[in-house]
mmCIF file with all atom_site columns, C-alpha atoms in Angstrom:
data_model
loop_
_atom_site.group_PDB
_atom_site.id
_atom_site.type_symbol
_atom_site.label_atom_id
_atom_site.label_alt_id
_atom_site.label_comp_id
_atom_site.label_asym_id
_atom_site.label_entity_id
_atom_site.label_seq_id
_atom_site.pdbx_PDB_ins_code
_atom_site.Cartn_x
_atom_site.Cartn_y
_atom_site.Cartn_z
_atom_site.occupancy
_atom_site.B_iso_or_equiv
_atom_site.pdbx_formal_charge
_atom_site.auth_seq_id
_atom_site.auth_comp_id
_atom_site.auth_asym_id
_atom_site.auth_atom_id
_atom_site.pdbx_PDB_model_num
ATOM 1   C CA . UNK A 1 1   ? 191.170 9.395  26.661  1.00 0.00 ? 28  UNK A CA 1
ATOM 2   C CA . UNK A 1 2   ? 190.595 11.376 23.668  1.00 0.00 ? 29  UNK A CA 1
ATOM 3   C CA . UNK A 1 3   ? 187.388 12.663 23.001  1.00 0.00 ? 30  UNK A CA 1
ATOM 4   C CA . UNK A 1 4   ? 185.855 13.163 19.285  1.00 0.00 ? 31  UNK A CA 1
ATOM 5   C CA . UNK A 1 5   ? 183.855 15.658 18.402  1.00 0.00 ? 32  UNK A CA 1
ATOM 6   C CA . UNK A 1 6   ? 181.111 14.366 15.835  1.00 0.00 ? 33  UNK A CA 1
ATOM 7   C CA . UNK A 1 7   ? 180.844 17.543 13.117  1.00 0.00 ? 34  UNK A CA 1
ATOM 8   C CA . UNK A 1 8   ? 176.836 18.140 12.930  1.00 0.00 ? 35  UNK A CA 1
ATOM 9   C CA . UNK A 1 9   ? 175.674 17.569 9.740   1.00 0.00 ? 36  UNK A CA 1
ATOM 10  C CA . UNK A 1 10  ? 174.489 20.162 6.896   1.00 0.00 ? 37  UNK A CA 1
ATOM 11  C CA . UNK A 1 11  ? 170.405 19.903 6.727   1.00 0.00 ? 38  UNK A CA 1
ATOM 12  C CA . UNK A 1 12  ? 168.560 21.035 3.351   1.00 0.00 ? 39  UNK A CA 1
ATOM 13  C CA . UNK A 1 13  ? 165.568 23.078 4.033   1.00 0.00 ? 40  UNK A CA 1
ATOM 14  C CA . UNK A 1 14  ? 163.679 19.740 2.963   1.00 0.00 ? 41  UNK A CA 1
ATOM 15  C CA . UNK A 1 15  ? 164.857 18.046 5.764   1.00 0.00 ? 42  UNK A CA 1
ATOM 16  C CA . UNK A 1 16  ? 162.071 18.158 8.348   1.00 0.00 ? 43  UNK A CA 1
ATOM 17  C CA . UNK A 1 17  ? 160.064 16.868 5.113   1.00 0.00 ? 44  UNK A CA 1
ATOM 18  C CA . UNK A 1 18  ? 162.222 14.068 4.446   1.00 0.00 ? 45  UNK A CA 1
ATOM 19  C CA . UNK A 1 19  ? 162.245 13.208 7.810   1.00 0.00 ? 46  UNK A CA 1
ATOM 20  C CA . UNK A 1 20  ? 158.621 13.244 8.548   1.00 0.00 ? 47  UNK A CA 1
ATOM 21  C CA . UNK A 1 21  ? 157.945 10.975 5.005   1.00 0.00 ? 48  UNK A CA 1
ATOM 22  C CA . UNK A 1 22  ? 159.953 8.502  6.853   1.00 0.00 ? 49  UNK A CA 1
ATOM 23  C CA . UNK A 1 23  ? 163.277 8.867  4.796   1.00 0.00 ? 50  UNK A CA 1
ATOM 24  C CA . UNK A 1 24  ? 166.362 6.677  5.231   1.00 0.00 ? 51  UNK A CA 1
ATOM 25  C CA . UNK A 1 25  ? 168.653 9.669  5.892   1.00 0.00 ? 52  UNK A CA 1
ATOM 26  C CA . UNK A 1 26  ? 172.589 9.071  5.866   1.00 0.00 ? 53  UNK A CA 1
ATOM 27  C CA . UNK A 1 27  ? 175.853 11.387 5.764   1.00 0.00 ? 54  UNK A CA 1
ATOM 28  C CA . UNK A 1 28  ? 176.299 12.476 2.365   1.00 0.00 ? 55  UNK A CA 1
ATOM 29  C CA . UNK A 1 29  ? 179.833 14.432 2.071   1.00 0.00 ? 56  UNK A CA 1
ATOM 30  C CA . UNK A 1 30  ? 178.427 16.382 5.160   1.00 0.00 ? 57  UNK A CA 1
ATOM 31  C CA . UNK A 1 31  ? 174.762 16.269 4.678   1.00 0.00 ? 58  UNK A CA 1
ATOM 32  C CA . UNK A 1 32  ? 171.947 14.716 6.159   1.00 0.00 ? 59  UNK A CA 1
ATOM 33  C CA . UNK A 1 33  ? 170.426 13.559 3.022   1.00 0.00 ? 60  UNK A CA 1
ATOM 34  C CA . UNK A 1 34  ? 167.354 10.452 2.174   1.00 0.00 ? 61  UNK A CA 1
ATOM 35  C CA . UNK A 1 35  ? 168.440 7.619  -0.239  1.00 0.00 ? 62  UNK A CA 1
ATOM 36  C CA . UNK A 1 36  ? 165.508 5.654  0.314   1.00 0.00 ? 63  UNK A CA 1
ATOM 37  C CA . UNK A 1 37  ? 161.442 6.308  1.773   1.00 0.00 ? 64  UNK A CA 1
ATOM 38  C CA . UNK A 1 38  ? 159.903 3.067  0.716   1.00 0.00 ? 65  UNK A CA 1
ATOM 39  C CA . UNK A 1 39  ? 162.034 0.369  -1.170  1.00 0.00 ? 66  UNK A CA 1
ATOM 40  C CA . UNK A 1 40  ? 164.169 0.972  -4.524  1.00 0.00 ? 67  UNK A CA 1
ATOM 41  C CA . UNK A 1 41  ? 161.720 -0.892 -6.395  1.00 0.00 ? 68  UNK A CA 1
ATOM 42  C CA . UNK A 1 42  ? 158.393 0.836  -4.761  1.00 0.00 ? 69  UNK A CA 1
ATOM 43  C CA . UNK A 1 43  ? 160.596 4.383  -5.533  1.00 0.00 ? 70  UNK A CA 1
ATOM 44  C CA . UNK A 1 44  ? 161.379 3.715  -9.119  1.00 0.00 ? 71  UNK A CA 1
ATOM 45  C CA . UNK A 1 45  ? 157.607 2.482  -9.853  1.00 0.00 ? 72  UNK A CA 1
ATOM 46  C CA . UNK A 1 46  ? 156.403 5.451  -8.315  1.00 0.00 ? 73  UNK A CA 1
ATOM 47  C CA . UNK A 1 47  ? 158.717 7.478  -10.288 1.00 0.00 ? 74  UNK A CA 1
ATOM 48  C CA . UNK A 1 48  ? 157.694 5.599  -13.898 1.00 0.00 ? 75  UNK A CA 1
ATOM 49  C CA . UNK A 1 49  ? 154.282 6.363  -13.397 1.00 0.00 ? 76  UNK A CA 1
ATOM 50  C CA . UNK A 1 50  ? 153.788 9.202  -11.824 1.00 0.00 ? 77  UNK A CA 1
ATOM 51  C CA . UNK A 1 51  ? 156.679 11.660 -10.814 1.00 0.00 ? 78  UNK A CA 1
ATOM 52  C CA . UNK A 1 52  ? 159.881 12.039 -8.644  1.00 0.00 ? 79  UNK A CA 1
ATOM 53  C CA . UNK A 1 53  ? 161.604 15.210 -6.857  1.00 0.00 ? 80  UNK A CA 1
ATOM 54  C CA . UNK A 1 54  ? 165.788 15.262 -5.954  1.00 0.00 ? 81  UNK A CA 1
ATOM 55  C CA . UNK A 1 55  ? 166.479 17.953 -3.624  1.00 0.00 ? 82  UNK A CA 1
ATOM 56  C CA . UNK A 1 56  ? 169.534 19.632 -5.566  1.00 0.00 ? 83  UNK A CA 1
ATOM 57  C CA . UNK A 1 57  ? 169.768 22.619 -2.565  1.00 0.00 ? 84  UNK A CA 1
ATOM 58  C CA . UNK A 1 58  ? 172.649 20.372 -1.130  1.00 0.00 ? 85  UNK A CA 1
ATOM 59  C CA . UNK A 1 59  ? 174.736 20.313 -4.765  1.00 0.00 ? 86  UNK A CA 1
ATOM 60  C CA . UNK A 1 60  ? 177.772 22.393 -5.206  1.00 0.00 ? 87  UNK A CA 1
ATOM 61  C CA . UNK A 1 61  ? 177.811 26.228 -7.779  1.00 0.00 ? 88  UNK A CA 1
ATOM 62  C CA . UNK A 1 62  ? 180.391 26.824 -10.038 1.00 0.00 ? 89  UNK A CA 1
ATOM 63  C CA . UNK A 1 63  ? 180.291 30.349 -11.952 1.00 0.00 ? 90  UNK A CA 1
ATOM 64  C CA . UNK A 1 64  ? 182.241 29.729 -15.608 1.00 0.00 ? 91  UNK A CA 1
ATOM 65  C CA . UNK A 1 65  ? 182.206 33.364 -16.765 1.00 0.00 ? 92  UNK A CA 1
ATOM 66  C CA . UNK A 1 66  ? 184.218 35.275 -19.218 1.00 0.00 ? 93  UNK A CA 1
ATOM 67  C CA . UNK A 1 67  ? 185.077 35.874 -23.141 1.00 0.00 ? 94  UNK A CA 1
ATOM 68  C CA . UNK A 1 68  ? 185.256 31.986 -23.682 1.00 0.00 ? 95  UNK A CA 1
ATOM 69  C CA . UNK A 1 69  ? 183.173 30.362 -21.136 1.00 0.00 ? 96  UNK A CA 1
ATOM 70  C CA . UNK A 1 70  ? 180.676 28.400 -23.045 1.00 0.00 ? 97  UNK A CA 1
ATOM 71  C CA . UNK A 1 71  ? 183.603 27.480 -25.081 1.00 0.00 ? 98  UNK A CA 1
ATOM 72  C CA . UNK A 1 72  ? 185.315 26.104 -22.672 1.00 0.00 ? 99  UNK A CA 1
ATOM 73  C CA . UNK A 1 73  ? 182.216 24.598 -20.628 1.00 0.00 ? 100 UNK A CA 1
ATOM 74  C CA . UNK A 1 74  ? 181.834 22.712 -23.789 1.00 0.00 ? 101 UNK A CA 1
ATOM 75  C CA . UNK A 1 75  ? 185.168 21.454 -23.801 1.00 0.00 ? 102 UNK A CA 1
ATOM 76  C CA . UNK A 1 76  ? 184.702 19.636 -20.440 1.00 0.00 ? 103 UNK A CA 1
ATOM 77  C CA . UNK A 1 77  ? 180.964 18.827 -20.885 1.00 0.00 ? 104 UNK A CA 1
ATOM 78  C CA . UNK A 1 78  ? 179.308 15.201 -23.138 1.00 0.00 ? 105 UNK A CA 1
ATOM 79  C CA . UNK A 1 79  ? 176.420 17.249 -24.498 1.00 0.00 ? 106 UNK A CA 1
ATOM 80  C CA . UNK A 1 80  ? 176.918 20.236 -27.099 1.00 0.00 ? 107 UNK A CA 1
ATOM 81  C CA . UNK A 1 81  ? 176.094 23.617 -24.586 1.00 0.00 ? 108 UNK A CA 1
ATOM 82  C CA . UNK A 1 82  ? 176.867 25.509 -27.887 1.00 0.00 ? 109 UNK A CA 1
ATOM 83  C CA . UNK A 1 83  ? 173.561 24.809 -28.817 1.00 0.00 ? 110 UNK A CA 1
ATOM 84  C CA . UNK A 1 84  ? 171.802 25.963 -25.774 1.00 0.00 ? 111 UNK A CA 1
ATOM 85  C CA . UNK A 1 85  ? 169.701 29.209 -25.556 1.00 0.00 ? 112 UNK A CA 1
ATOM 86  C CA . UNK A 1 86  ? 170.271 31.839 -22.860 1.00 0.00 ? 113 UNK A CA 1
ATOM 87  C CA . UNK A 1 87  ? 168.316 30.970 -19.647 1.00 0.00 ? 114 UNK A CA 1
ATOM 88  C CA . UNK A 1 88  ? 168.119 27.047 -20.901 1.00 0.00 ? 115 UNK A CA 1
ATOM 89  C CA . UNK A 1 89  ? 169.245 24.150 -18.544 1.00 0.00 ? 116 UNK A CA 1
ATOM 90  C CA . UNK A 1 90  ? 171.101 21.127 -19.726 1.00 0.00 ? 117 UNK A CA 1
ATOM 91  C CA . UNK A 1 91  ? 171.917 18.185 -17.681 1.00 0.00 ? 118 UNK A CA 1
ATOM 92  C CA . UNK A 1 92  ? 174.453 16.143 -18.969 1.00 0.00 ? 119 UNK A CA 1
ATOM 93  C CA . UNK A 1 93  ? 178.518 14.521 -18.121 1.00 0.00 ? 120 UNK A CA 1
ATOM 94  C CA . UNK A 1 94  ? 182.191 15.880 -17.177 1.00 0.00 ? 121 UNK A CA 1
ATOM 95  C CA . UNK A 1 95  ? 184.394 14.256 -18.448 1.00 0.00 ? 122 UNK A CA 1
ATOM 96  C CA . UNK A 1 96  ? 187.974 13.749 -17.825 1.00 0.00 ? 123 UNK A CA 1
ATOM 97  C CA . UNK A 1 97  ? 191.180 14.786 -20.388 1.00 0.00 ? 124 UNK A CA 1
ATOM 98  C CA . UNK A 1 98  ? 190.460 10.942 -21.789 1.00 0.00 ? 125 UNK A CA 1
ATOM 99  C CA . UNK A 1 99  ? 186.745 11.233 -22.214 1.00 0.00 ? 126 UNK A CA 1
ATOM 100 C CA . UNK A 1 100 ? 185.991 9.256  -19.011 1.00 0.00 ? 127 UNK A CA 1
ATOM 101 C CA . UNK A 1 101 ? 182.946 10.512 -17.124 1.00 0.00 ? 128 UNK A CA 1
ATOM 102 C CA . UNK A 1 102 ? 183.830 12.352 -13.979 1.00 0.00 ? 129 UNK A CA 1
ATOM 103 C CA . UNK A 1 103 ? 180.263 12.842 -13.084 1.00 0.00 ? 130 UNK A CA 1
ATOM 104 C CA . UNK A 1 104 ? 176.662 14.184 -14.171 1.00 0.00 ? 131 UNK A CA 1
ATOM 105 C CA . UNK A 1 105 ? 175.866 18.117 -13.684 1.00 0.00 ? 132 UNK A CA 1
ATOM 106 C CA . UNK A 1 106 ? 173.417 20.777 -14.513 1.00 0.00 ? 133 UNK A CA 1
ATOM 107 C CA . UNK A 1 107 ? 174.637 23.244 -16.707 1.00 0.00 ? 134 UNK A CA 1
ATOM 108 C CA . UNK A 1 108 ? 172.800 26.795 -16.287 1.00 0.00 ? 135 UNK A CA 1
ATOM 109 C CA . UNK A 1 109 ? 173.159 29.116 -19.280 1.00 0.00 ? 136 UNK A CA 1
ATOM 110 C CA . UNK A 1 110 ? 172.731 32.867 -18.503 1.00 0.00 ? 137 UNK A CA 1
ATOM 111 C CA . UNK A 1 111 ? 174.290 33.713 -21.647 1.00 0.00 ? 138 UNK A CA 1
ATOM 112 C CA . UNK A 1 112 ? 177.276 33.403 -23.299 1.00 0.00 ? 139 UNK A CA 1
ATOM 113 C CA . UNK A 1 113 ? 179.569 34.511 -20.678 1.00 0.00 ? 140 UNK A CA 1
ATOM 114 C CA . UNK A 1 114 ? 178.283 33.232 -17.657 1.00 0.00 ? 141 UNK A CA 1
ATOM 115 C CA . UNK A 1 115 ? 177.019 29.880 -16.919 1.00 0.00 ? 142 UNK A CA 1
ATOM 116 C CA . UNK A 1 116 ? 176.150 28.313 -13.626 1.00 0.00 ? 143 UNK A CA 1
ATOM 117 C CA . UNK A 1 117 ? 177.342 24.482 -12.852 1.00 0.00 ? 144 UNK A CA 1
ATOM 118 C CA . UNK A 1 118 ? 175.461 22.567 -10.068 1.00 0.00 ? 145 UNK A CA 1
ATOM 119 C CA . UNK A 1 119 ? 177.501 19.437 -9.770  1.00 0.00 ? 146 UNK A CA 1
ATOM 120 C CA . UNK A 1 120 ? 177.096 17.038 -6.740  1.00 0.00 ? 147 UNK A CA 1
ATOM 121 C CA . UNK A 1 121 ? 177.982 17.884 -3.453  1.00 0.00 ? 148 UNK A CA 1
ATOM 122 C CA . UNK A 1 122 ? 181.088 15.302 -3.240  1.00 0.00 ? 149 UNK A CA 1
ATOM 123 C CA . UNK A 1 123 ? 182.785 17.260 -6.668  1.00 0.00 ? 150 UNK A CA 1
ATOM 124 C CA . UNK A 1 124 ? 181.984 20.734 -4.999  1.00 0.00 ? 151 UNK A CA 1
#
């Protein structure tokens, strides 16, 4: 008989939190994360009218940095980052040689030459 070993999932430092609000918590690409507390439609009132929080500290980093990295995080990104100020955060899509979206990220810029992707745990 062949015994497997269950691989103990990644916890966010809002975990106990989650947990103790009652949180549906599942495996998400390794990490014990909530996708539900009360109901989807209870959630999306609450988050209409008064405010919601994602717990990002689970999301992958990606450094661009170099002589053409805004240039070529632009390439790959929907929104125009050539815009963006230093120290200004833009969320927008990847998207793919075709212009299919890949997925949504956070794009960080420090300044021109270095920039900061948080894209979602699964992409990391």
């Amino acid at each position: 008989m062949i015994k497997e070993d269950k691989m103990e999932l990644k916890k966010t430092s809002l975990n106990a939190i989650h947990k103790k609000l009652g949180g549906k918590l599942v495996d998400f690409t390794g990490w014990e994360l909530p996708i539900q507390f009360e109901g989807i439609k209870e959630e999306h009132l609450a988050v209409r009218e008064r405010a919601g929080l994602f717990d990002v500290s689970h999301m992958g980093e990606i450094t661009v940095d170099g002589l053409e990295a805004l240039k070529f995080v632009d390439y790959i990104v929907a929104n125009n980052a050539t815009v963006m100020k230093e120290n200004q955060v833009m969320y927008t899509f990847m998207c793919n040689e075709k212009g299919g979206v890949v997925d949504d990220l956070l794009v960080y810029k420090y300044t021109n030459e270095k920039i900061l992707l948080v894209v979602n745990a699964s992409n990391s």
